[in-house]
GROMACS .gro file of C-alpha atoms in nm:
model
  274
    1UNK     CA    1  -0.803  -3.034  -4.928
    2UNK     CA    2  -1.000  -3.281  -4.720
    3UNK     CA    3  -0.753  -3.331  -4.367
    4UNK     CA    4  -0.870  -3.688  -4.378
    5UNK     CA    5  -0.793  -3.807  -4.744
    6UNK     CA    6  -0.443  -3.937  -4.618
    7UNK     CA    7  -0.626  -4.138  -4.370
    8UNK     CA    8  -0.724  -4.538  -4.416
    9UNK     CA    9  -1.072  -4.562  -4.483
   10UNK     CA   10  -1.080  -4.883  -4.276
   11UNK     CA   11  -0.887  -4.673  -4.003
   12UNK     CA   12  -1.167  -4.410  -4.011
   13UNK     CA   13  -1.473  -4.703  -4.004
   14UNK     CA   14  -1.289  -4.818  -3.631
   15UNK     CA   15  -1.220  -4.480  -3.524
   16UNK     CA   16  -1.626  -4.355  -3.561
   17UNK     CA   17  -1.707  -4.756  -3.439
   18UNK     CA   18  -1.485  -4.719  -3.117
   19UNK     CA   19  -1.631  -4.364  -3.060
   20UNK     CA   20  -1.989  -4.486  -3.113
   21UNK     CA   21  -1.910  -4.783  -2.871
   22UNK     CA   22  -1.751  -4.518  -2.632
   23UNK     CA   23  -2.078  -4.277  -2.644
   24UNK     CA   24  -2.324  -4.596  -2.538
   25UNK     CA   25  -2.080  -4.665  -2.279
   26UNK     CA   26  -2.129  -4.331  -2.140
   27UNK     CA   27  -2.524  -4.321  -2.170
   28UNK     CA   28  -2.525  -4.635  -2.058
   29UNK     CA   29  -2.314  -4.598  -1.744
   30UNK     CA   30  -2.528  -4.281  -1.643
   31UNK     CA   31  -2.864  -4.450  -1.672
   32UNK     CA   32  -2.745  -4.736  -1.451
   33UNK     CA   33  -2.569  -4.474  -1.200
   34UNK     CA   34  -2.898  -4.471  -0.936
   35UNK     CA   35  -2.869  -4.889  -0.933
   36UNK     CA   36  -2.483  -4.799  -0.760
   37UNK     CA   37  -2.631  -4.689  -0.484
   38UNK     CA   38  -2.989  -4.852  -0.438
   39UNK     CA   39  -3.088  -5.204  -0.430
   40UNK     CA   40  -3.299  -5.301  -0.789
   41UNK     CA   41  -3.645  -5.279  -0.622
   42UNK     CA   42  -3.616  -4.961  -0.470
   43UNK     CA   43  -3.450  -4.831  -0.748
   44UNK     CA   44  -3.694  -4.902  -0.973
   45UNK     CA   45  -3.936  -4.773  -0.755
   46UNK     CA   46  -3.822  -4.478  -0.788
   47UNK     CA   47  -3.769  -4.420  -1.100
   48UNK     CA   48  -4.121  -4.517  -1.149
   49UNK     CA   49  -4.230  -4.327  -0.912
   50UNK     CA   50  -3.952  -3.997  -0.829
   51UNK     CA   51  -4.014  -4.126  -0.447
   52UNK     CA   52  -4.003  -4.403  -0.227
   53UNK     CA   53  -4.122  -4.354   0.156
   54UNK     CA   54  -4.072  -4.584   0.457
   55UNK     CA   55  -4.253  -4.554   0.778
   56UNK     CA   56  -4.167  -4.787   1.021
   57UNK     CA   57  -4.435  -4.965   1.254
   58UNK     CA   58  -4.176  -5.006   1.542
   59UNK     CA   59  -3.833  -4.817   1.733
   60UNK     CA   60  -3.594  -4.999   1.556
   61UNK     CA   61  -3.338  -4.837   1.423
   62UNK     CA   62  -3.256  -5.046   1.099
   63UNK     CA   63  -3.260  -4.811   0.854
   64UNK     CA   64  -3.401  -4.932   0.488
   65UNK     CA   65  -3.350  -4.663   0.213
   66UNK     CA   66  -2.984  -4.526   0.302
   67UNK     CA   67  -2.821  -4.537  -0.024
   68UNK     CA   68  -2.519  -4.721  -0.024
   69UNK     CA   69  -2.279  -4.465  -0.005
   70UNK     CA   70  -1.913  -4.369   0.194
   71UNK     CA   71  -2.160  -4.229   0.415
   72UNK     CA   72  -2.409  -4.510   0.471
   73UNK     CA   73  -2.258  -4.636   0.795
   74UNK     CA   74  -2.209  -4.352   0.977
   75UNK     CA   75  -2.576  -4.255   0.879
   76UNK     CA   76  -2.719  -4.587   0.986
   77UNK     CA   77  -2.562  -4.488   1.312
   78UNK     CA   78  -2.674  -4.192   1.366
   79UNK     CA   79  -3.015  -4.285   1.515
   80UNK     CA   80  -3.194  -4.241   1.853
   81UNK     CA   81  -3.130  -4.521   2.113
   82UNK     CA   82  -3.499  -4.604   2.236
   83UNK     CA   83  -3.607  -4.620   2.554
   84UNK     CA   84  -3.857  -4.841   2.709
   85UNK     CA   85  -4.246  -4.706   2.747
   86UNK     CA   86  -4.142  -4.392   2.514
   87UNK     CA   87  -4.301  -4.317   2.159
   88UNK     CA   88  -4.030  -4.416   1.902
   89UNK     CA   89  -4.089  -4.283   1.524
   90UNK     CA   90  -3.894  -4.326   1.239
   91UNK     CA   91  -3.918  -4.252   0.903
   92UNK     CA   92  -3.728  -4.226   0.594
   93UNK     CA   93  -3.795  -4.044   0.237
   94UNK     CA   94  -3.586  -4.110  -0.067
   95UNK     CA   95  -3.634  -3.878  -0.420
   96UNK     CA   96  -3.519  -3.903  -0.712
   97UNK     CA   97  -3.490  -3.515  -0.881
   98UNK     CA   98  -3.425  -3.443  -1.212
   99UNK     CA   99  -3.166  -3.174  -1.234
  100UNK     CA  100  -3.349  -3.025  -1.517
  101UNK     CA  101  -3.676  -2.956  -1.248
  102UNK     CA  102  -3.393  -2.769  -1.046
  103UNK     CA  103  -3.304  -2.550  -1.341
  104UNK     CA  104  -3.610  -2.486  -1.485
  105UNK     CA  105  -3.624  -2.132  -1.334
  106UNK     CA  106  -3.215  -2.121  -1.252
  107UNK     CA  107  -2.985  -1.907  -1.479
  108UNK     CA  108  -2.746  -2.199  -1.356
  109UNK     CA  109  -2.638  -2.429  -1.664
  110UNK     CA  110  -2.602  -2.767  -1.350
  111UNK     CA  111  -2.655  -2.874  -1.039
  112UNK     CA  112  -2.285  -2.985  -0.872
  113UNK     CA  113  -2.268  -3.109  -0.525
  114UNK     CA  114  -2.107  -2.797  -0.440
  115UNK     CA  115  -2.421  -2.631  -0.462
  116UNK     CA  116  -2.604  -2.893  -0.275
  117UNK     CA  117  -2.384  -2.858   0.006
  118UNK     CA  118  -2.424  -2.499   0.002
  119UNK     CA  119  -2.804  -2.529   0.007
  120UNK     CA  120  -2.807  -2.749   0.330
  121UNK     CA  121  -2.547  -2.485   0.504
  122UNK     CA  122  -2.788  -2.206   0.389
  123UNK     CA  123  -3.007  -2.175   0.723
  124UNK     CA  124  -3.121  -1.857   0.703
  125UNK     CA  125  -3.315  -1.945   0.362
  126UNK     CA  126  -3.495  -2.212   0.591
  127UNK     CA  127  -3.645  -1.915   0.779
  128UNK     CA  128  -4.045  -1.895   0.651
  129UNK     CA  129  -4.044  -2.205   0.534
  130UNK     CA  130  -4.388  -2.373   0.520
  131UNK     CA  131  -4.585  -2.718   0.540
  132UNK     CA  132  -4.911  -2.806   0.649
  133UNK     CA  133  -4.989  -2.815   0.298
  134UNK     CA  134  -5.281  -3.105   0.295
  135UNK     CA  135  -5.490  -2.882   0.575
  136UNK     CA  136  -5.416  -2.535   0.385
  137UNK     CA  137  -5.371  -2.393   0.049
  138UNK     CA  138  -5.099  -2.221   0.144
  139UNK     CA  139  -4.970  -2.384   0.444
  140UNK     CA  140  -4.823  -2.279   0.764
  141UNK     CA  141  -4.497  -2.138   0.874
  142UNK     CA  142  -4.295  -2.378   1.021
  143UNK     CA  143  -3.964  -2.177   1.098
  144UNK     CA  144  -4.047  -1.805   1.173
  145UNK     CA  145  -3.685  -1.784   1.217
  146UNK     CA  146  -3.355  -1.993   1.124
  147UNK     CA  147  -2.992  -1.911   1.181
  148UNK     CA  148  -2.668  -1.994   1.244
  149UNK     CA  149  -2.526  -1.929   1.592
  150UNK     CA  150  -2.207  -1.881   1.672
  151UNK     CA  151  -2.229  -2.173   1.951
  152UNK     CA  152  -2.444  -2.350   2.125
  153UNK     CA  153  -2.395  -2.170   2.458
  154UNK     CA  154  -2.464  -1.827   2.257
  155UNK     CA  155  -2.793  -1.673   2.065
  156UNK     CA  156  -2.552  -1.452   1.816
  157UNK     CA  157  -2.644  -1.477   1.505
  158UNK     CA  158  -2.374  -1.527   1.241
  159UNK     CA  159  -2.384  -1.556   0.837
  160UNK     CA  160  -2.465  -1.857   0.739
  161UNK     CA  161  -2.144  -2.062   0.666
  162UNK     CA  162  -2.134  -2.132   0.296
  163UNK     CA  163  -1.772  -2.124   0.180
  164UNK     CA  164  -1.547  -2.387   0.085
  165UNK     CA  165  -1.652  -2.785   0.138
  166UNK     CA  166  -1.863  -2.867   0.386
  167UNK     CA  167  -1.640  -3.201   0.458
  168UNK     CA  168  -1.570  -3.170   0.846
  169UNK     CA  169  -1.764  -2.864   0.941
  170UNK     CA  170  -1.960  -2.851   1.261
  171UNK     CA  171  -2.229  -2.560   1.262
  172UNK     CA  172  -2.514  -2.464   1.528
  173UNK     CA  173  -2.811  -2.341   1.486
  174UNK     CA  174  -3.148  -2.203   1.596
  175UNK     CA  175  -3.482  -2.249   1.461
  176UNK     CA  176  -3.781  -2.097   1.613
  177UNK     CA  177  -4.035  -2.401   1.532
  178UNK     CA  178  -4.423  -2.377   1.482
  179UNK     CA  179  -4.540  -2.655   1.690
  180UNK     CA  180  -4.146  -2.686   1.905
  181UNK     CA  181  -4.096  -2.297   2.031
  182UNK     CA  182  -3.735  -2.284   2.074
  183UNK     CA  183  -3.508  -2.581   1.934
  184UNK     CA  184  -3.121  -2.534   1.885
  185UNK     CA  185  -2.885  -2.767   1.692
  186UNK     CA  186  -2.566  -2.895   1.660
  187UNK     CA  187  -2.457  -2.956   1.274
  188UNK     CA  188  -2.261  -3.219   1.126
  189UNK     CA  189  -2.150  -3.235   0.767
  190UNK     CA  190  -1.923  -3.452   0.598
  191UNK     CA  191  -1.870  -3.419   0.209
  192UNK     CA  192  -1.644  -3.600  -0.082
  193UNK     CA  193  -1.670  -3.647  -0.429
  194UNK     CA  194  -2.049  -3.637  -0.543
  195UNK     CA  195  -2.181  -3.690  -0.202
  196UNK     CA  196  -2.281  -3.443   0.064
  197UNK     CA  197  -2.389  -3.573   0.388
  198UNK     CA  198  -2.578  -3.385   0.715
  199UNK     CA  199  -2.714  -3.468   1.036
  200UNK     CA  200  -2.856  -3.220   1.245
  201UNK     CA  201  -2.914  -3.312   1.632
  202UNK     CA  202  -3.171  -3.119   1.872
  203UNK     CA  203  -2.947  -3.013   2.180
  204UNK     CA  204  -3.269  -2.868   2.423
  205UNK     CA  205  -3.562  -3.039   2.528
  206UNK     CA  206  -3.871  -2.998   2.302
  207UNK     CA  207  -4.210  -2.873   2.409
  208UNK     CA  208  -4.599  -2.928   2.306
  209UNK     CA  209  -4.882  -2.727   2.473
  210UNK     CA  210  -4.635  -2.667   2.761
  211UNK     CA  211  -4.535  -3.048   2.799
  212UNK     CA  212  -4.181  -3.188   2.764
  213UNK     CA  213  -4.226  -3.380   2.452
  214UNK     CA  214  -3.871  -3.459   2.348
  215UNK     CA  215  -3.543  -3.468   2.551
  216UNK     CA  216  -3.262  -3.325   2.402
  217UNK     CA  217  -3.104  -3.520   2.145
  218UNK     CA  218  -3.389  -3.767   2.111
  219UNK     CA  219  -3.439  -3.598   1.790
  220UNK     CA  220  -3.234  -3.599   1.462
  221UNK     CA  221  -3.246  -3.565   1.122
  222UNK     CA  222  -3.050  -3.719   0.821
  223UNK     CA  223  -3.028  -3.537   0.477
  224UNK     CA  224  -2.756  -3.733   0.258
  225UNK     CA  225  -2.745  -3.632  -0.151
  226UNK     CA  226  -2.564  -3.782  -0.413
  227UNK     CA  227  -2.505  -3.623  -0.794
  228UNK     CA  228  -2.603  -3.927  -1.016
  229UNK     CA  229  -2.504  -3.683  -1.355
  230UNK     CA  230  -2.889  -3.601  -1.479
  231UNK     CA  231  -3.058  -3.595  -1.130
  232UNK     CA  232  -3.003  -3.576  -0.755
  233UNK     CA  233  -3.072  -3.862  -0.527
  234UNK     CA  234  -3.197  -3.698  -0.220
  235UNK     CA  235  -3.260  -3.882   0.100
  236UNK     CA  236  -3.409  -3.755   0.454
  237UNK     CA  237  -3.445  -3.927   0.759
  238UNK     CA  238  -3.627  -3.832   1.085
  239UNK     CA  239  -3.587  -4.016   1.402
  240UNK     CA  240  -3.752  -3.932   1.736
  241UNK     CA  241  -3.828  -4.086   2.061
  242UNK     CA  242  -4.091  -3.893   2.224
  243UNK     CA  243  -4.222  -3.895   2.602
  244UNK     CA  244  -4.583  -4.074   2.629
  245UNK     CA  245  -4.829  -3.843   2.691
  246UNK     CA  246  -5.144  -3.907   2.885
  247UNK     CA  247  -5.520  -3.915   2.689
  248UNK     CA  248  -5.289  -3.793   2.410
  249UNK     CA  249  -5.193  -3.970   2.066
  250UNK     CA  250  -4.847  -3.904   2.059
  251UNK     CA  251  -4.757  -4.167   1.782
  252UNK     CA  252  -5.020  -3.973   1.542
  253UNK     CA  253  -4.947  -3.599   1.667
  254UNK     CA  254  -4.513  -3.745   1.574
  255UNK     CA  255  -4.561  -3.889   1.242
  256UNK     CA  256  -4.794  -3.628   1.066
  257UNK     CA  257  -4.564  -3.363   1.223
  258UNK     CA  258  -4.264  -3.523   1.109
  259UNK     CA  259  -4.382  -3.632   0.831
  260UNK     CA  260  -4.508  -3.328   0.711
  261UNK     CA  261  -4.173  -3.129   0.797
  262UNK     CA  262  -3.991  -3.395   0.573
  263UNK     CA  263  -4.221  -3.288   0.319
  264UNK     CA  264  -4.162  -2.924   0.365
  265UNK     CA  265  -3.733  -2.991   0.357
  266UNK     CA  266  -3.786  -3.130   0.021
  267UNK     CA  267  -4.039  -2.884  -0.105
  268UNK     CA  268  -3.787  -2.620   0.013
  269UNK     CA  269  -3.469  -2.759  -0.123
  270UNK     CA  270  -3.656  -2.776  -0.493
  271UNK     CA  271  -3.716  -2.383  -0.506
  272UNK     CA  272  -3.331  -2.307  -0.373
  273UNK     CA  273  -3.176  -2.336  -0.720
  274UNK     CA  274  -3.394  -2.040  -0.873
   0.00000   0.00000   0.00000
């Protein structure tokens, strides 16, 4: 006996109608999810593109791409005060990655936020990454080693700390840098919903052929991702005020460094979900 004989055909037409209805909603409502976060033109950028970059000509600190988030304000303030007759560089990097491009070699079935926040708590994996990419086939290393520490006045190395949210969490950690020697830094995370947040600050001074290049804390970087149901919206941000340099381009030598290690962060947080 057919369950839905007793049923009013009328009845039945609404019920399929409303579910129909319901369905588009839902399609609808994830197609438009990036536009919750982005302004139209830079949301159609990137979808038209997958990225959207922003270098910008002077040291102010007015960021452009942040997507409007929980997070965005204490992002926007988490720049590098400038100082007079130094180098400033900034530069921000927005992508739009289909989930499926994470999976493609993943015997994961998603992507969650979860394991976005474990990715950018995993800093041992960053250890070998490369860049350099445009100059070599194969690049260079950047980081011939990256750990956790277990504090900044300490060089023991401790598993990286993956467990649980990331909301709150304040990590340290060591990176020995191709171009930086020796650079130390204090992690911040803060994590709700479908948004992960980090900002990691250099705590030593930086150095380039044996010349102070960076005081500590004049650099930092911003990774902030957001789970937008079919893809992750994935945003970096590098800010640095460098010392001046004589007979030396430091502007040029800071953005195709930095740059270039923004390129390597995102090339590096593709392969993590294999």
């Amino acid at each position: 006996m057919n369950i839905f004989s007793g049923i009013n055909g009328g009845f039945m037409k609404k019920l399929l109608l409303s579910l129909c209805l319901s369905s588009c909603i839902s399609v609808l409502l994830s197609a438009a999810s990036i536009e919750t976060y982005l302004d139209n033109s830079t949301a159609e950028k990137l979808k038209s593109k997958g990225s959207v970059t922003y270098i910008h000509s002077s040291g102010d600190n007015l960021l452009a791409l942040v997507p409007d988030c929980e997070y965005s304000d204490v992002l926007k303030k988490n720049t590098v005060e400038k100082t007079e007759g130094q180098v400033p560089f900034t530069a921000e990097f927005l992508y739009l990655i289909p989930k499926s491009q994470l999976l493609e070699n993943s015997s994961k079935n998603d992507v969650t936020i979860d394991d976005v926040s474990v990715v950018l708590r995993s800093i041992s994996k960053m250890e070998g990454m490369r860049y350099h990419f445009k100059e070599k086939k194969n690049g260079d290393v950047l980081y011939k080693s990256a750990y956790t520490i277990d504090s900044l006045n300490s060089d023991k190395r401790i598993p990286d700390q993956i467990e649980g949210s990331a909301d709150g969490k304040v990590l340290y950690c060591y990176q020995k840098d191709h171009t930086y020697g020796d650079i130390k830094y204090i992690l911040r995370y803060h994590q709700n919903g479908d948004v992960v947040y980090a900002n990691f600050t250099t705590t030593n001074d930086l150095s380039y052929v044996g010349i102070k290049a960076v005081e500590q804390g004049k650099l930092k970087l911003n990774v902030l991702s957001i789970d937008c149901g079919d893809s992750i919206l994935f945003y970096i941000s590098t800010d640095v005020d460098a010392k001046k340099i004589p007979l030396f381009n430091v502007r040029n030598k800071i953005e195709e460094s930095m740059t270039e290690r923004m390129d390597a962060i995102y090339r590096w947080f593709l392969l993590q979900f294999n």
